[in-house]
Short mmCIF file of C-alpha atoms in Angstrom, two decimals:
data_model
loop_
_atom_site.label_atom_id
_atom_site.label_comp_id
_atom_site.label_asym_id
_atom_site.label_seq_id
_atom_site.Cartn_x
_atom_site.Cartn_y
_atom_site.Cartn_z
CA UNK R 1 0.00 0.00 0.00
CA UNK R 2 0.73 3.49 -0.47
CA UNK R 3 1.78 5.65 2.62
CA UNK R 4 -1.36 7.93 1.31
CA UNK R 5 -3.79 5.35 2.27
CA UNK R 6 -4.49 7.19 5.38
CA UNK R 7 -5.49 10.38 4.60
CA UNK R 8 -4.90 12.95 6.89
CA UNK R 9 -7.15 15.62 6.12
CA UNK R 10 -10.40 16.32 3.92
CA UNK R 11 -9.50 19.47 1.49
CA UNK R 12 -12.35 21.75 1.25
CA UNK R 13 -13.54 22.06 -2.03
CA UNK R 14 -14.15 26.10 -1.36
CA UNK R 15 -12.83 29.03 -0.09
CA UNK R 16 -15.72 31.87 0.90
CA UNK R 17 -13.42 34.69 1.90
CA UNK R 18 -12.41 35.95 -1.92
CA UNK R 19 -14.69 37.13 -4.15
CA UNK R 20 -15.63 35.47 -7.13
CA UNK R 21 -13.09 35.85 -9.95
CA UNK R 22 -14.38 37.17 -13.34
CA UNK R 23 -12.18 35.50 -16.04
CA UNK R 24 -10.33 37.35 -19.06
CA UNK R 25 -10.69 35.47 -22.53
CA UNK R 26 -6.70 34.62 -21.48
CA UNK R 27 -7.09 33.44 -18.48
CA UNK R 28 -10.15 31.12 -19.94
CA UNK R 29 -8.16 29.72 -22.69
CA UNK R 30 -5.13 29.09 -20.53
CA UNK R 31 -7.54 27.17 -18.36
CA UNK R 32 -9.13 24.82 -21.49
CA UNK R 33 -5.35 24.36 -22.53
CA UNK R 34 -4.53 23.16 -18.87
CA UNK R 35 -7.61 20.68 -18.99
CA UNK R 36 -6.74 19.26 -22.43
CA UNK R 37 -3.18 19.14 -22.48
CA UNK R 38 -2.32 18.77 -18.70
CA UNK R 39 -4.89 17.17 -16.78
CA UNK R 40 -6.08 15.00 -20.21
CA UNK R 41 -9.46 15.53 -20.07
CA UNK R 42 -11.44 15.21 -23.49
CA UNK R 43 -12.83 17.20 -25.70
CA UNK R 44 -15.88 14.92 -26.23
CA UNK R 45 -16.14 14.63 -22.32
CA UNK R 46 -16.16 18.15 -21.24
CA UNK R 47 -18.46 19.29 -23.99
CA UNK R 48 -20.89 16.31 -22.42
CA UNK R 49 -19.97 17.84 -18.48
CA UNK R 50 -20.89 21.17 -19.91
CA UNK R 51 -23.71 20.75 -22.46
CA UNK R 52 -25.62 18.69 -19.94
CA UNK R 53 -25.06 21.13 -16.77
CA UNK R 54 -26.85 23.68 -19.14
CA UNK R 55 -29.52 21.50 -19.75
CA UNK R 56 -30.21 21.41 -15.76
CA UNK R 57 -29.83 24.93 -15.75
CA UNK R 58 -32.68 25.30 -18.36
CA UNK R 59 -34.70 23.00 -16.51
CA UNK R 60 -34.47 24.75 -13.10
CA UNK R 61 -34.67 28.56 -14.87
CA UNK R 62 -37.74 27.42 -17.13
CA UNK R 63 -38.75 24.45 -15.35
CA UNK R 64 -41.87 22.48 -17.42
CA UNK R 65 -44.50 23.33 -15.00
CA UNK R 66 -43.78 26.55 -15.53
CA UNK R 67 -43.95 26.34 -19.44
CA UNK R 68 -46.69 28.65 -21.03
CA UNK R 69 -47.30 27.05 -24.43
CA UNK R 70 -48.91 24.08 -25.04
CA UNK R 71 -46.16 22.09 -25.83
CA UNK R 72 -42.50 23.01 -23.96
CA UNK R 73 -40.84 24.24 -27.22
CA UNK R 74 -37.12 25.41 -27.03
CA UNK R 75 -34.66 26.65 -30.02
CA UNK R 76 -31.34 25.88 -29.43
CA UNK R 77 -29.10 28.16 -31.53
CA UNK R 78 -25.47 26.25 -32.34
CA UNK R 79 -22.40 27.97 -33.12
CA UNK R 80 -19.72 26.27 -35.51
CA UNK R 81 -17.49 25.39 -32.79
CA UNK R 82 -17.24 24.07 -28.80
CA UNK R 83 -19.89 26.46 -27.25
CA UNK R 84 -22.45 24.90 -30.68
CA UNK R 85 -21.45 21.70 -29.29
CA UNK R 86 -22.50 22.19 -25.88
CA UNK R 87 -25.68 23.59 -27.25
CA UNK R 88 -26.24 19.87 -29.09
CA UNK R 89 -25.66 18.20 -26.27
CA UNK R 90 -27.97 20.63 -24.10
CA UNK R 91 -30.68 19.86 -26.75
CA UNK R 92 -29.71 15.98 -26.05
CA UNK R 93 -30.57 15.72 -22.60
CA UNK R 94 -33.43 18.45 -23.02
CA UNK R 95 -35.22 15.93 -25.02
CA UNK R 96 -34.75 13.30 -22.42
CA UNK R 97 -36.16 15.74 -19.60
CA UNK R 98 -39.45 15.88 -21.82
CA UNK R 99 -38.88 19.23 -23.79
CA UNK R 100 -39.03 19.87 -27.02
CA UNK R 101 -35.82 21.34 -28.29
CA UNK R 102 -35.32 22.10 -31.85
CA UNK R 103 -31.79 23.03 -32.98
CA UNK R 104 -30.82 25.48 -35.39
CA UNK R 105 -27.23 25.04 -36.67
CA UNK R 106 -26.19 26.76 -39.74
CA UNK R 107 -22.76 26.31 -39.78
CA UNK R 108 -21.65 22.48 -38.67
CA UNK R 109 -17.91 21.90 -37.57
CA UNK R 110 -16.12 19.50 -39.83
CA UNK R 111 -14.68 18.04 -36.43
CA UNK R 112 -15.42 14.12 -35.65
CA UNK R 113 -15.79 15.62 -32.09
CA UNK R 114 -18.96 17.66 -33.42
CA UNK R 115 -20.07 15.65 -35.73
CA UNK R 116 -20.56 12.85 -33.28
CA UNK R 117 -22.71 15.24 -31.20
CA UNK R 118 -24.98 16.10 -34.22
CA UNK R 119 -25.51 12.62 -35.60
CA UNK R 120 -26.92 12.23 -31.89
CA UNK R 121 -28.91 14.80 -32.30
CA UNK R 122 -30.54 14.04 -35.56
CA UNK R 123 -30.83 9.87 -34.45
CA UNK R 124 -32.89 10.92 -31.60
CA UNK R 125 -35.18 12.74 -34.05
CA UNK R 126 -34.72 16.02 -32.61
CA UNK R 127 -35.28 18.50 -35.57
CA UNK R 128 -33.08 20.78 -37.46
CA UNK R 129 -34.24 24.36 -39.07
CA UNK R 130 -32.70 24.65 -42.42
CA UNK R 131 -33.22 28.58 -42.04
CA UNK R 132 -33.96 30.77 -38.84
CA UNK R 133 -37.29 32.86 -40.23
CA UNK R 134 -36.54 36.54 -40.22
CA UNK R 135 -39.92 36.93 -39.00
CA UNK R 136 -39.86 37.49 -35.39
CA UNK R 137 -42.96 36.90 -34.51
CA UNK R 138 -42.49 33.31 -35.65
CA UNK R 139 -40.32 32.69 -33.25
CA UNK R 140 -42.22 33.99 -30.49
CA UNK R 141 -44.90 31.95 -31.37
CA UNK R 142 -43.28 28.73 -32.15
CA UNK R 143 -41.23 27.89 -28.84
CA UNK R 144 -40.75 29.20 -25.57
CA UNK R 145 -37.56 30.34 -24.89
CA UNK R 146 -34.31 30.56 -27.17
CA UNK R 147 -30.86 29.11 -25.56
CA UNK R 148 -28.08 30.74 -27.45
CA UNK R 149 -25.17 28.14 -27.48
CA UNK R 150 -23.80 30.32 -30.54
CA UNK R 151 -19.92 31.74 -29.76
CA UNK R 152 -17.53 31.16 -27.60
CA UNK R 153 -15.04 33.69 -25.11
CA UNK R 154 -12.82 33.47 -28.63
CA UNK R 155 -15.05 35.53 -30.54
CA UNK R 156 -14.82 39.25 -31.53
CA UNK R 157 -18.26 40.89 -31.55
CA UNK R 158 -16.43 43.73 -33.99
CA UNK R 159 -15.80 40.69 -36.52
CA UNK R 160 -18.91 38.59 -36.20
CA UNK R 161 -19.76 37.41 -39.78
CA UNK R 162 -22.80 36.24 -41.58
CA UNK R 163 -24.80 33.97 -40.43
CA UNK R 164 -23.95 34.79 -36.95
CA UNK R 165 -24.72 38.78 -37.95
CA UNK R 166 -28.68 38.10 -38.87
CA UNK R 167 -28.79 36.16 -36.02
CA UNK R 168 -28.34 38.70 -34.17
CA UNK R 169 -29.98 41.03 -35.73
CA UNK R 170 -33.12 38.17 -35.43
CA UNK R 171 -32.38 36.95 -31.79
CA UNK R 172 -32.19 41.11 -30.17
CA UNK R 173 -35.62 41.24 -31.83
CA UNK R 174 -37.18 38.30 -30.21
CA UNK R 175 -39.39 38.61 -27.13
CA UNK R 176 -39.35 35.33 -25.35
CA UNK R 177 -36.25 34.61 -23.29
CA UNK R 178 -33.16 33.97 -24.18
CA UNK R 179 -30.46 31.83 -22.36
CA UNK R 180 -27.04 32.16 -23.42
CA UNK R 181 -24.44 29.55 -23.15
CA UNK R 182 -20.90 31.40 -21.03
CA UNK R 183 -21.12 34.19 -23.51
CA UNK R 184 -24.05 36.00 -24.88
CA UNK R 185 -23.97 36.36 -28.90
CA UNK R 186 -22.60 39.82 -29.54
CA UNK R 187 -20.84 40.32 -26.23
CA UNK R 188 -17.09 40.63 -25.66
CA UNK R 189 -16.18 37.82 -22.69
CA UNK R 190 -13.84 40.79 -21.55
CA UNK R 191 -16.86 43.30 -21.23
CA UNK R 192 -20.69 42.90 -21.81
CA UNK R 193 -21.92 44.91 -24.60
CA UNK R 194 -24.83 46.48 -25.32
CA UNK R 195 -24.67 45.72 -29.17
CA UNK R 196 -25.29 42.19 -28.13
CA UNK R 197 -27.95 40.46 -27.17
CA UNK R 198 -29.96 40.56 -23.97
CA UNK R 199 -30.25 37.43 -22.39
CA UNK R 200 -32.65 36.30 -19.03
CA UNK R 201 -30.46 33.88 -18.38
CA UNK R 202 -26.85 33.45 -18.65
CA UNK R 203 -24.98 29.87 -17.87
CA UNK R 204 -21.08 30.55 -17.60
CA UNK R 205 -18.93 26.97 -17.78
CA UNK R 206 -15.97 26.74 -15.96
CA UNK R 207 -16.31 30.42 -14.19
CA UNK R 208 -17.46 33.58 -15.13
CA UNK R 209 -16.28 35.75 -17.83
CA UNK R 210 -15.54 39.35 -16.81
CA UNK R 211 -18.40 40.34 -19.82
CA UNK R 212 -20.58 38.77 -16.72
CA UNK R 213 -19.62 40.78 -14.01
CA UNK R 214 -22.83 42.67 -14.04
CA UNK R 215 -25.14 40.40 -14.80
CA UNK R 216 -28.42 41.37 -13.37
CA UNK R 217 -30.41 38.03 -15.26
CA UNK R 218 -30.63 34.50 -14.06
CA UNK R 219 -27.02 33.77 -13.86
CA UNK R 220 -25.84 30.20 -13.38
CA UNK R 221 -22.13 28.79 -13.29
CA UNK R 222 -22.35 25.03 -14.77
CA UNK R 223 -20.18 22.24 -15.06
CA UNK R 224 -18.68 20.95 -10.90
CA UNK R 225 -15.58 19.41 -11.81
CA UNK R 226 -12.84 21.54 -11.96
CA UNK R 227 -9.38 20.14 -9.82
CA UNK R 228 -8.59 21.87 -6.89
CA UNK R 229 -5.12 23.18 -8.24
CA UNK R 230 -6.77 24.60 -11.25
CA UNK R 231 -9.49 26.49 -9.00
CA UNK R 232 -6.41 27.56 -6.97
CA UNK R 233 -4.04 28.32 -9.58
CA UNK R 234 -6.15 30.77 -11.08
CA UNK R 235 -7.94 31.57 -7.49
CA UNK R 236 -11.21 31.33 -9.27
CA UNK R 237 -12.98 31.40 -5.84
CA UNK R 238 -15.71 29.54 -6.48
CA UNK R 239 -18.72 29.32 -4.29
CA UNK R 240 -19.44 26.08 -2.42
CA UNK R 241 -22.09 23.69 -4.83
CA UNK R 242 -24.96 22.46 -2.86
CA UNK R 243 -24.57 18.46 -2.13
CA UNK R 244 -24.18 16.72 -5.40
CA UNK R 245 -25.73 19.50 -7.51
CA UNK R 246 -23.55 20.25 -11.06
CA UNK R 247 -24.17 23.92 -11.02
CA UNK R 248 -24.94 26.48 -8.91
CA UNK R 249 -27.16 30.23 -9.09
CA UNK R 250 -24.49 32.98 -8.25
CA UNK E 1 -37.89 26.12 -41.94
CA UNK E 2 -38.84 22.18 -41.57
CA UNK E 3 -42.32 21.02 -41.40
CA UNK E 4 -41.23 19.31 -38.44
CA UNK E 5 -41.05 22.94 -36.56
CA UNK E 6 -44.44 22.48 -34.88
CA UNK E 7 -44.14 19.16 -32.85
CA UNK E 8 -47.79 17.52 -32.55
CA UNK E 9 -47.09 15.04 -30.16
CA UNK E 10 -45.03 14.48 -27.05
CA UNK E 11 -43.49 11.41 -26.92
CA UNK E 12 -43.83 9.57 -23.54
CA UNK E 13 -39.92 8.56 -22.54
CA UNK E 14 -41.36 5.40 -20.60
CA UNK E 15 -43.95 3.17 -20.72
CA UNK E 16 -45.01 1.68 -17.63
CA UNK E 17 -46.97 -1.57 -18.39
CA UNK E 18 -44.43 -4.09 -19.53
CA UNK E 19 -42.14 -5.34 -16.60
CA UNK E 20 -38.37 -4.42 -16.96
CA UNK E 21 -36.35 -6.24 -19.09
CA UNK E 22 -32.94 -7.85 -17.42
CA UNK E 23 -30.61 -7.81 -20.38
CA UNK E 24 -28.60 -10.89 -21.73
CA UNK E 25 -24.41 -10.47 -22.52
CA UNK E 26 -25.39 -10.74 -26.53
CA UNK E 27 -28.15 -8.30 -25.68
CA UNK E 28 -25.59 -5.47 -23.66
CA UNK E 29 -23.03 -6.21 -26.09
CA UNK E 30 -25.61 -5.16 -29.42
CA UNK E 31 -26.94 -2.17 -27.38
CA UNK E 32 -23.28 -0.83 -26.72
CA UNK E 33 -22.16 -1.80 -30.86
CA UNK E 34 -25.36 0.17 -31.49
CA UNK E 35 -24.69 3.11 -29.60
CA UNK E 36 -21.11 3.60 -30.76
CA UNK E 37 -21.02 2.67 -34.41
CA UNK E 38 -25.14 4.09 -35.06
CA UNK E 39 -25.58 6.88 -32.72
CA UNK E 40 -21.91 8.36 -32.53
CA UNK E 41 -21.48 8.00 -29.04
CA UNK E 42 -17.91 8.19 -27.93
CA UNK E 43 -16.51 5.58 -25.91
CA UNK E 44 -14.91 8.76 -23.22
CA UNK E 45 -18.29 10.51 -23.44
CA UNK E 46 -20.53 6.99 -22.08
CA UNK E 47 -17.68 6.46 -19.49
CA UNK E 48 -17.83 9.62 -18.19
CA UNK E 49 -22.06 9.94 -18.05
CA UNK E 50 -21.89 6.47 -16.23
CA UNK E 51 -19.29 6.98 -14.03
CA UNK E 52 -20.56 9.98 -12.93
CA UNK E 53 -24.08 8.17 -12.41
CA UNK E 54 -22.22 5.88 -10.22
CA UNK E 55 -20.70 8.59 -7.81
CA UNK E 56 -23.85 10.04 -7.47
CA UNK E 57 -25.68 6.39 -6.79
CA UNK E 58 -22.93 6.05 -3.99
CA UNK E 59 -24.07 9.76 -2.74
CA UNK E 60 -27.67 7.84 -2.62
CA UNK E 61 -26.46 4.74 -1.16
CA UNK E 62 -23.60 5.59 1.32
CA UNK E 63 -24.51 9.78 2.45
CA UNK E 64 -21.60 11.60 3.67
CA UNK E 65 -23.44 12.31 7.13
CA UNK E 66 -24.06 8.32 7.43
CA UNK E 67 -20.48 7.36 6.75
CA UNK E 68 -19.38 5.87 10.32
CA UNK E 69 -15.79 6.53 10.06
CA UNK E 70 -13.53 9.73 10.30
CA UNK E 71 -13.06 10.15 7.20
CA UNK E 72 -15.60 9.43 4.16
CA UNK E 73 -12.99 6.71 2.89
CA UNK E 74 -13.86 4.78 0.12
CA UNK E 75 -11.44 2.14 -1.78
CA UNK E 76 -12.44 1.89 -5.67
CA UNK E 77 -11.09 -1.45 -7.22
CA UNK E 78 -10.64 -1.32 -11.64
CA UNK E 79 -10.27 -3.77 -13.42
CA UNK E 80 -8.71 -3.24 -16.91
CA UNK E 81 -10.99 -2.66 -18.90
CA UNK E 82 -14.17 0.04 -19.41
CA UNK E 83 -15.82 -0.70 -16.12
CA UNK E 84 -12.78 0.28 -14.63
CA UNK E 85 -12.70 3.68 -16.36
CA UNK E 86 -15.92 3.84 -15.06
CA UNK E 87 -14.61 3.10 -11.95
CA UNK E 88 -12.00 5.68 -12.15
CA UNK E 89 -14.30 8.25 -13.10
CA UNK E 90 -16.48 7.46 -10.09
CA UNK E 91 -13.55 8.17 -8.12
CA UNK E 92 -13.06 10.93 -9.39
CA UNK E 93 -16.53 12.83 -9.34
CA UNK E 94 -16.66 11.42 -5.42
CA UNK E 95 -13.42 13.64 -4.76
CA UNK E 96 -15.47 16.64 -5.52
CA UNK E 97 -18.10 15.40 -3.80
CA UNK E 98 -16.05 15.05 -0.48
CA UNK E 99 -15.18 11.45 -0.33
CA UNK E 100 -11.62 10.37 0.00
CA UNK E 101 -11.36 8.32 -3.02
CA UNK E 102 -8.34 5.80 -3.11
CA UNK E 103 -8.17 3.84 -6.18
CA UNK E 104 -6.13 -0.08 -6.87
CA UNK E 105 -6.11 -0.44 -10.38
CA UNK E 106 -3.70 -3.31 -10.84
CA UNK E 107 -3.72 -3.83 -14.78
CA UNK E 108 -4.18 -0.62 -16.62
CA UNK E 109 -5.31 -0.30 -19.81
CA UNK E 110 -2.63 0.48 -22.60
CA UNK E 111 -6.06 2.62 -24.88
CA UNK E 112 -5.35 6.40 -24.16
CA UNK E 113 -9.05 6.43 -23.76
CA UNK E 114 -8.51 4.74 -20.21
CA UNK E 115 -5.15 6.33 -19.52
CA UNK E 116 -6.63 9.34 -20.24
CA UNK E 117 -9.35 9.37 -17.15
CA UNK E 118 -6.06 7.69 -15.01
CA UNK E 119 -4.05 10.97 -15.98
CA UNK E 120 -7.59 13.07 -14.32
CA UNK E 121 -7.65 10.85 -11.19
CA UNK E 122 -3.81 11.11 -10.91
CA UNK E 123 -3.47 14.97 -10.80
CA UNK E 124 -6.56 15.24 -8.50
CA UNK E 125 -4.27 13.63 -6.57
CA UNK E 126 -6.10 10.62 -5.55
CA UNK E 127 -3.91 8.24 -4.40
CA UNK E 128 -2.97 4.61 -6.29
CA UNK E 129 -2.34 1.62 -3.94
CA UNK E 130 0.35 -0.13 -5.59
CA UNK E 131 -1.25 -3.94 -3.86
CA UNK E 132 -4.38 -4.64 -2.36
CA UNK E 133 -4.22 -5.70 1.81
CA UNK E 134 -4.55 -9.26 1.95
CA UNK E 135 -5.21 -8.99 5.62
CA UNK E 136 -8.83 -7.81 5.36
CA UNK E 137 -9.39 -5.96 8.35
CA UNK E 138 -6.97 -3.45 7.12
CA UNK E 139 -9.27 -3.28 4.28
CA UNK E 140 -12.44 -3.10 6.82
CA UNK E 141 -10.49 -0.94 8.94
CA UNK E 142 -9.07 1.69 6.65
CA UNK E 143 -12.85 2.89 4.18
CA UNK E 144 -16.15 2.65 4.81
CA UNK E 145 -17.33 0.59 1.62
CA UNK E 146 -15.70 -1.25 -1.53
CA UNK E 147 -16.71 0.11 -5.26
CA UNK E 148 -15.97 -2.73 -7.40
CA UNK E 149 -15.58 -1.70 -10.61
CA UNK E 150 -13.72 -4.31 -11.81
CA UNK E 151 -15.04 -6.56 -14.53
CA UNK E 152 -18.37 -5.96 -17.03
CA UNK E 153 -20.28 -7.92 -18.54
CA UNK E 154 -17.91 -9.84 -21.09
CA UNK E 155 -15.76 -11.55 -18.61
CA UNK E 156 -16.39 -15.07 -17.86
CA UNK E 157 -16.34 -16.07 -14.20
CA UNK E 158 -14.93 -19.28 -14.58
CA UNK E 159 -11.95 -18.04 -16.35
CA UNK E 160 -11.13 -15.21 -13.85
CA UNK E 161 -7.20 -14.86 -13.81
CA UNK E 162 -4.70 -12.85 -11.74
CA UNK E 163 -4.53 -10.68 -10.26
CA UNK E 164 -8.54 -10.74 -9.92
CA UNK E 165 -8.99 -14.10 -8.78
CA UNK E 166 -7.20 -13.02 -5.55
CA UNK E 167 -8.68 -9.69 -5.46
CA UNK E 168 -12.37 -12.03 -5.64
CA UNK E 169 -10.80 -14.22 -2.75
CA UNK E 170 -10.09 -10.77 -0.67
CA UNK E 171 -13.21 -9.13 -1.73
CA UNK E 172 -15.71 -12.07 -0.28
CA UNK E 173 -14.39 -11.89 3.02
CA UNK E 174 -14.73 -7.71 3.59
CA UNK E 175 -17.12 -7.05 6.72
CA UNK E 176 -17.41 -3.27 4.95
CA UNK E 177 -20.49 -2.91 2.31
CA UNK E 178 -19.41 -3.05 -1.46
CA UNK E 179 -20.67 -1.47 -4.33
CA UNK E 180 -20.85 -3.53 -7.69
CA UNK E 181 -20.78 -1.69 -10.79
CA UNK E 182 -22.70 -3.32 -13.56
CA UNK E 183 -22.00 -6.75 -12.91
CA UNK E 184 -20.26 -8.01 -9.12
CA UNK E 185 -17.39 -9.61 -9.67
CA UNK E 186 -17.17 -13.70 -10.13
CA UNK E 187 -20.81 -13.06 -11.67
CA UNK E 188 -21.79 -14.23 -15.05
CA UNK E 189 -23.92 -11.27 -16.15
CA UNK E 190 -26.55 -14.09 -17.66
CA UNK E 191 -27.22 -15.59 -13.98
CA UNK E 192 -26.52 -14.51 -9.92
CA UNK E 193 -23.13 -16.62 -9.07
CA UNK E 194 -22.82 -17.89 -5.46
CA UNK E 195 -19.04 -18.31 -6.32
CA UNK E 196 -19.04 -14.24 -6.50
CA UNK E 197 -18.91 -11.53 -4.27
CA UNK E 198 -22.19 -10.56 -2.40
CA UNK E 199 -22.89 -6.28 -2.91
CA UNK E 200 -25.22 -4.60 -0.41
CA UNK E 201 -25.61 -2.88 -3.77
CA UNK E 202 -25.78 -2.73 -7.42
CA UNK E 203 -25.50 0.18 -9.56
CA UNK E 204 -26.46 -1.36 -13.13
CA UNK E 205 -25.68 0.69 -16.44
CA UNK E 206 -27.73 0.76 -19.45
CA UNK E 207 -30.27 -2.16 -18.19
CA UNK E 208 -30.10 -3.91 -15.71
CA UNK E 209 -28.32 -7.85 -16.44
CA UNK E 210 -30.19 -10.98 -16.36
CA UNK E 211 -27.62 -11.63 -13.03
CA UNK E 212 -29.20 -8.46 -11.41
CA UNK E 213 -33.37 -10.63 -11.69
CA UNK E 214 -33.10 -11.91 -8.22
CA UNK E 215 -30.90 -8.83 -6.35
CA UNK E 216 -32.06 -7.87 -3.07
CA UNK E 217 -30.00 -5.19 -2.02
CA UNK E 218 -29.81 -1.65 -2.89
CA UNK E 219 -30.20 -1.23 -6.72
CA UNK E 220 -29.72 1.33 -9.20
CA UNK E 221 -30.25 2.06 -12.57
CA UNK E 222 -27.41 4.65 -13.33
CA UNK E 223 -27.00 6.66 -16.50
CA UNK E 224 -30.40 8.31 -18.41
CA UNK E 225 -29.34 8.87 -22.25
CA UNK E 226 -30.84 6.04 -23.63
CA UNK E 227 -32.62 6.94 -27.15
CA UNK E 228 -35.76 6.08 -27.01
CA UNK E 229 -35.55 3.95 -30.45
CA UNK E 230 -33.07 2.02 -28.49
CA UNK E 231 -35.37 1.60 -25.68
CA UNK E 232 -37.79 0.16 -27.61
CA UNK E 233 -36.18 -2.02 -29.86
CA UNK E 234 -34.78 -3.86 -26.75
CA UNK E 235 -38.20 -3.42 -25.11
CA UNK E 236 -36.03 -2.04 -21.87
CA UNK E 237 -39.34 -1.12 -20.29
CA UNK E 238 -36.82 1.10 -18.55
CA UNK E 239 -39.22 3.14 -15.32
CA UNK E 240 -39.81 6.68 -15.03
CA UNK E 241 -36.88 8.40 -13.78
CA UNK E 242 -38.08 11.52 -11.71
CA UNK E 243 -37.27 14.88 -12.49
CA UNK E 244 -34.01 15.12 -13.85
CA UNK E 245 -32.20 12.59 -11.94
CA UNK E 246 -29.54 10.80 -13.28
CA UNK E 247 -30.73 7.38 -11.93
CA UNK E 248 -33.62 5.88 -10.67
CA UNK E 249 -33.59 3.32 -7.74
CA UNK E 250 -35.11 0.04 -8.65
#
């Protein structure tokens, strides 16, 4: 046996006294690199961690008793890379907690790693818009809330290019709720912007971005499995979750 | 936009009338060919959904407030194959949880899939014992229950080798409760084996194995991604899991 069989002392997963620590788009990054490369988790795997925290998060912000059409309708906007991804895999377990997501997804990755997350999608018979109707009131009428999964912290809101441009053109017009996936279409992650969207909701993986440091929506931090060096390291600061819960309202 | 925009039906994720069905090897083995080759599952993204439906079936099972000893030890045994990754990503959602995880893992997997979630439970620092007591009451003395993890469904009882045949002998005479994941070990996973261990309780993945028709003890059904298509063509008969939990206690 190891001389660590015995342990001597239970690390607490939290420390209260600091406040909360808004990330930069750097200090997210060097994070994700640190996960990948370092601690070896997957791709694949954290995009599941994440996409299906958010789908808890949807179901505690908007929760189906609380759903006001007749059938619990949800759009699910997908960016071309990781935070589109998450957005799949949201839809995913969505479906299996009885709603009713359909997913819009103009641009698909040409990554196995995305791919695999659409083909679940589409064998689960969860449906795919081939356009997003410019008529707002569509929208409105068709689901109940929209959950941006769209761009990531590497975005630039100065450079975002068509599709992603009518979308958000479309998506500032709409008047249900919207719930954006760690950054809100439109936003910098290093400042919130008010060319950007206006989400109700806002689910930040990993921590915070400093776009979210004024928040005043729903604001939920998903995804509980960070190591304790990395939480250190970058003295994130994290609030304590509640028992076994995946996420947490800040 | 598709005509499938406006959803006319909901479909019901169980059906209630049909008794469970206990799943044969041939039958596990087809679902799990299924999942991977039709529905694009990734081998890292099932391990980690079921592994981390295990940690929180032990949160179910074994509370942190009811653990008796000092610390909330608990000693996860892998075996070399995927129930061991599951095993090892048990672990390793149970550290953030609050348990004091120690892991033997005698024979690990050359895949980087499984070296991969080693590399996580490594850098959380969760300690490796290098041999397993073979006086038990260290065992009994040192964590509060057993998660054996160590062989699935495709191993053949009568043809356990080294080093699990002696981990088998140790593991029958612990005083401490154990955990089996999937199927105990010196099971068959077509029929109950009185030549195996004896779990206060099962945590089965998928379905539940024809072994698991006559189990008395505590037992779960850990991991809620199934398709539905899947579900049906199997005729799981799988029961209503509540809410959005993760499991379901059968």
């Amino acid at each position: 046996m190891t001389d660590k069989m015995n342990h001597s002392s239970n690390e607490p997963e939290v420390e209260t006294t600091e406040p909360l620590h808004f990330l930069s788009k750097v200090e997210a990054s060097a994070i994700e690199t640190e996960l990948l490369r370092d601690y070896r988790f997957g791709q694949q795997q954290l995009i599941e961690i994440w996409g299906y925290a958010c789908a808890i998060a949807i179901t505690k912000a908007f929760p189906l008793k609380s759903i006001s059409k007749k059938q619990p309708t949800v759009l699910v906007v997908c960016g071309p890379e990781q935070n589109g991804s998450v957005g799949l895999v949201c839809a995913r377990h969505l479906r299996i907690f009885e709603y009713e997501p359909t997913i819009y997804y103009p641009k698909r990755s040409s990554h196995s790693v995305h791919q695999d997350f659409t083909v679940q999608c589409e064998k689960m018979d969860i449906p795919f818009l081939s356009y997003l109707p410019t008529e707002v009131q569509l929208i409105n009428d068709a689901y109940n809330l929209v959950i941006d999964a769209t761009l990531g912290p590497e975005s630039d809101p100065k450079d975002i290019k068509e599709p992603y441009s009518s979308i958000l053109v479309t998506l500032k017009q709409v008047k249900i709720p919207i719930a954006s996936v760690d950054v809100p279409l439109g936003w910098d992650a290093d400042e919130a912007d008010k060319e950007g969207i206006s989400p109700e909701v806002l689910i930040s993986l990993v921590a915070p971005k400093k776009c979210a440091t004024n928040f005043s929506g729903k604001h939920f931090l998903a995804g509980r499995f960070l190591p304790y060096d990395i939480q250190k390291k970058y003295e994130l600061n994290l609030p304590e979750f509640p028992e076994t819960e995946c996420l947490i309202e800040l």
